[in-house]
Structure formats: structure tokens, C-alpha cells
Amino acid sequence: YAFDAFPQNARRQAQNVDLNVLQQTVKIVEAAVSDRSSPLRFWIGPSGNTGKVDGSAGRQGAIYSDSIVVQGYALDDFVYQENHLQPQALKIDIEGGEVLALPGMRRVLTQSHPLVLLELHGPESARVAWSELVSAGYRICHLRPGYPPVSSLEELDWKAYLVAFPKRGDGVNDDEPE
């Protein structure tokens, strides 16, 4: 599943899926991943093809030209209430929306144990990501050669690229590279 709250981007993704004949593999969901499944205000960014959900962290000084109302989904609801496949991997780059999305996927993180690739946008995002992932038993590493571990919240910069490896309950991180 590929989520995109911005209709223009969702249409472009759907066109790419069609061009590459991936309709049976990739499903586009025109919605924002958030902490609740309900309509949300989505602020349209300065470039016209980006934006963020109201309540997101990061770039607070950016000028947003307009807003629209989009459907929001807590990933826990999407997976467990609507019976969609449990994710094996999550790629999260949602312009500060990770502060909303991560709390909305606590059950996914603790029960499905997906590998998480995450771009952080600011100190609030770092605090939420650190708290949610560590409490779910993840080992957080920098997304660069060798996957250097992140041992404390203070190691995270304003913008950070991370990979979080899940623990499977037996003390071993099965998805961790050797």
C-alpha cells in the first residue's frame, strides 16, 4: 500500500503503477497516515505538490498556500479493523507527520514488527520516533553504510534518515543485516 494524502501525487503514483503494470502488487491509498481514522486538514506546501497534515511537526515557518480536507487513517485501524495485509516494511517520509503517524501504528509495530525506514523532520519528530520505536522494542540505526546504531535521542539531528530493526521477542533482530 502506498499512501499519499495529496490528490495530485496520488494520481501520479497511480499512473506510475499503471505504466509499470503493478496494479496487482501496489495499491494507492489516497489518504494520510495519522493517529486517527477521520477527515484531516492537509496544508498544501509552497511547491504545490507537497504538504502536511495539520498537527505535523517540522518546518513551522513554511508558508502554506491553501488547505484541503483529506481522509486520515491510523495504520492500526487500516490493518486490523479493515483487514488489510500486515506490513513487512514501512517507509515513512511525511514531512513532520511522523509525530501523528507513529502513535497511530503502535499495534502494527508491536505485533507485525515491520522494518521501518524513516525520515525525521525536527526535534519533535525525533522525540516521538525515539519514544514510539524504543517502546515497541526496535533498535534504531542511521540509514547509511554499516547502519551505525543511534544510542540516544540526543544523537538525532533536525533531519535524520533512520532504519529501525524490530525485535521478534526472542532477543534477536531477525531483519538486521549481518
CSV table of C-alpha atoms in Angstrom, one decimal, residues 27-172:
chain,number,residue,atom,x,y,z
A,27,LYS,CA,-2.4,-0.3,-4.1
A,28,ILE,CA,-2.6,3.5,-3.9
A,29,VAL,CA,-4.5,4.8,-0.9
A,30,GLU,CA,-5.4,8.5,-1.2
A,31,ALA,CA,-5.2,9.3,2.5
A,32,ALA,CA,-2.9,10.5,5.2
A,33,VAL,CA,-1.4,8.1,7.8
A,34,SER,CA,-2.1,9.7,11.1
A,35,ASP,CA,-3.0,9.0,14.7
A,36,ARG,CA,-6.8,8.6,13.9
A,37,SER,CA,-9.0,7.5,11.1
A,38,SER,CA,-11.0,10.6,10.3
A,39,PRO,CA,-11.0,13.5,7.9
A,40,LEU,CA,-8.0,15.8,8.5
A,41,ARG,CA,-6.8,19.2,7.3
A,42,PHE,CA,-3.9,18.9,4.8
A,43,TRP,CA,-1.9,22.1,4.2
A,44,ILE,CA,-0.6,22.5,0.6
A,45,GLY,CA,3.1,23.4,0.6
A,46,PRO,CA,4.9,26.1,-1.3
A,47,SER,CA,5.9,23.9,-4.2
A,48,GLY,CA,2.3,22.9,-4.9
A,49,ASN,CA,2.9,19.2,-4.8
A,50,THR,CA,3.9,18.8,-1.2
A,51,GLY,CA,2.2,19.5,2.1
A,52,LYS,CA,1.5,18.2,5.5
A,53,VAL,CA,-1.4,17.2,7.9
A,54,ASP,CA,-2.5,19.8,10.4
A,55,GLY,CA,-0.6,19.0,13.7
A,56,SER,CA,2.6,17.8,11.9
A,57,ALA,CA,6.0,18.8,13.2
A,58,GLY,CA,8.9,20.4,11.3
A,59,ARG,CA,9.1,23.4,9.0
A,60,GLN,CA,6.7,25.6,11.1
A,61,GLY,CA,7.8,28.7,9.3
A,62,ALA,CA,6.9,27.5,5.8
A,63,ILE,CA,4.1,29.3,4.1
A,64,TYR,CA,1.2,27.0,3.0
A,65,SER,CA,-0.9,28.5,0.3
A,66,ASP,CA,-4.1,26.6,0.9
A,67,SER,CA,-5.6,23.6,2.6
A,68,ILE,CA,-7.9,20.7,1.7
A,69,VAL,CA,-9.7,18.1,3.8
A,70,VAL,CA,-8.3,14.5,3.3
A,71,GLN,CA,-9.1,11.1,4.8
A,72,GLY,CA,-6.8,10.1,7.6
A,73,TYR,CA,-6.0,6.6,8.7
A,74,ALA,CA,-4.4,5.2,11.8
A,75,LEU,CA,-2.4,2.4,10.4
A,76,ASP,CA,-3.6,0.2,13.2
A,77,ASP,CA,-7.2,0.7,12.0
A,78,PHE,CA,-6.3,0.2,8.4
A,79,VAL,CA,-4.5,-3.2,9.1
A,80,TYR,CA,-6.6,-4.6,12.0
A,81,GLN,CA,-10.1,-3.2,11.6
A,82,GLU,CA,-10.2,-3.1,7.8
A,83,ASN,CA,-8.3,-6.4,7.5
A,84,HIS,CA,-5.6,-5.2,5.1
A,85,LEU,CA,-2.3,-7.1,5.0
A,86,GLN,CA,0.1,-6.6,7.8
A,87,PRO,CA,3.2,-4.6,6.6
A,88,GLN,CA,6.6,-6.2,6.5
A,89,ALA,CA,8.3,-2.8,5.9
A,90,LEU,CA,7.3,0.8,6.3
A,91,LYS,CA,8.9,3.8,4.5
A,92,ILE,CA,7.8,7.0,6.2
A,93,ASP,CA,8.7,10.4,4.7
A,94,ILE,CA,5.7,12.6,5.6
A,95,GLU,CA,7.1,16.0,6.3
A,96,GLY,CA,6.7,16.0,10.1
A,97,GLY,CA,3.6,13.9,10.1
A,98,GLU,CA,5.6,11.1,11.8
A,99,VAL,CA,4.6,12.7,15.1
A,100,LEU,CA,1.0,11.7,14.3
A,101,ALA,CA,1.6,8.5,12.3
A,102,LEU,CA,3.8,6.6,14.7
A,103,PRO,CA,1.3,6.8,17.6
A,104,GLY,CA,-1.4,5.5,15.2
A,105,MET,CA,0.6,2.4,14.4
A,106,ARG,CA,1.6,1.1,17.9
A,107,ARG,CA,-0.2,-2.2,17.4
A,108,VAL,CA,1.4,-2.7,13.9
A,109,LEU,CA,4.8,-2.0,15.4
A,110,THR,CA,4.4,-4.4,18.3
A,111,GLN,CA,2.5,-7.2,16.6
A,112,SER,CA,3.5,-7.1,12.9
A,113,HIS,CA,7.2,-6.0,13.5
A,114,PRO,CA,7.8,-4.3,10.2
A,115,LEU,CA,11.2,-2.9,9.3
A,116,VAL,CA,10.9,0.9,9.4
A,117,LEU,CA,12.7,3.3,7.1
A,118,LEU,CA,12.1,6.8,8.5
A,119,GLU,CA,12.9,10.4,7.6
A,120,LEU,CA,12.6,12.7,10.6
A,121,HIS,CA,11.7,16.4,10.4
A,122,GLY,CA,12.8,18.2,13.5
A,123,PRO,CA,13.3,17.6,17.2
A,124,GLU,CA,9.6,16.9,18.0
A,125,SER,CA,9.7,14.2,15.3
A,126,ALA,CA,12.9,12.8,16.8
A,127,ARG,CA,11.3,12.6,20.3
A,128,VAL,CA,8.2,10.9,19.1
A,129,ALA,CA,10.1,8.4,16.9
A,130,TRP,CA,12.5,7.6,19.7
A,131,SER,CA,9.7,7.1,22.2
A,132,GLU,CA,7.5,5.0,20.0
A,133,LEU,CA,10.1,2.8,18.4
A,134,VAL,CA,12.1,2.1,21.6
A,135,SER,CA,8.9,1.3,23.5
A,136,ALA,CA,8.0,-1.1,20.7
A,137,GLY,CA,11.3,-2.9,21.0
A,138,TYR,CA,13.1,-1.5,17.9
A,139,ARG,CA,16.8,-0.9,17.5
A,140,ILE,CA,17.3,2.4,15.8
A,141,CYS,CA,20.2,3.0,13.4
A,142,HIS,CA,21.3,5.6,10.9
A,143,LEU,CA,20.4,4.8,7.4
A,144,ARG,CA,24.0,4.8,6.0
A,145,PRO,CA,26.6,2.2,5.3
A,146,GLY,CA,27.1,-0.2,8.3
A,147,TYR,CA,23.9,1.1,9.9
A,148,PRO,CA,25.6,2.8,12.9
A,149,PRO,CA,23.3,2.5,15.9
A,150,VAL,CA,21.6,5.5,17.5
A,151,SER,CA,22.2,5.1,21.2
A,152,SER,CA,20.3,8.2,22.4
A,153,LEU,CA,17.8,10.8,21.3
A,154,GLU,CA,20.4,13.5,21.5
A,155,GLU,CA,22.3,11.9,18.5
A,156,LEU,CA,19.5,12.8,16.1
A,157,ASP,CA,19.8,15.9,14.0
A,158,TRP,CA,16.9,18.2,12.8
A,159,LYS,CA,16.7,16.0,9.7
A,160,ALA,CA,17.7,12.4,10.1
A,161,TYR,CA,17.4,9.2,8.0
A,162,LEU,CA,16.9,6.1,10.1
A,163,VAL,CA,16.2,2.4,9.9
A,164,ALA,CA,14.6,0.7,12.8
A,165,PHE,CA,15.0,-3.0,13.1
A,166,PRO,CA,12.3,-4.9,15.0
A,167,LYS,CA,13.0,-7.4,17.8
A,168,ARG,CA,11.0,-10.6,17.5
A,169,GLY,CA,10.6,-11.3,21.2
A,170,ASP,CA,13.4,-13.8,21.4
A,171,GLY,CA,16.1,-11.2,21.8
A,172,VAL,CA,17.2,-11.5,18.2
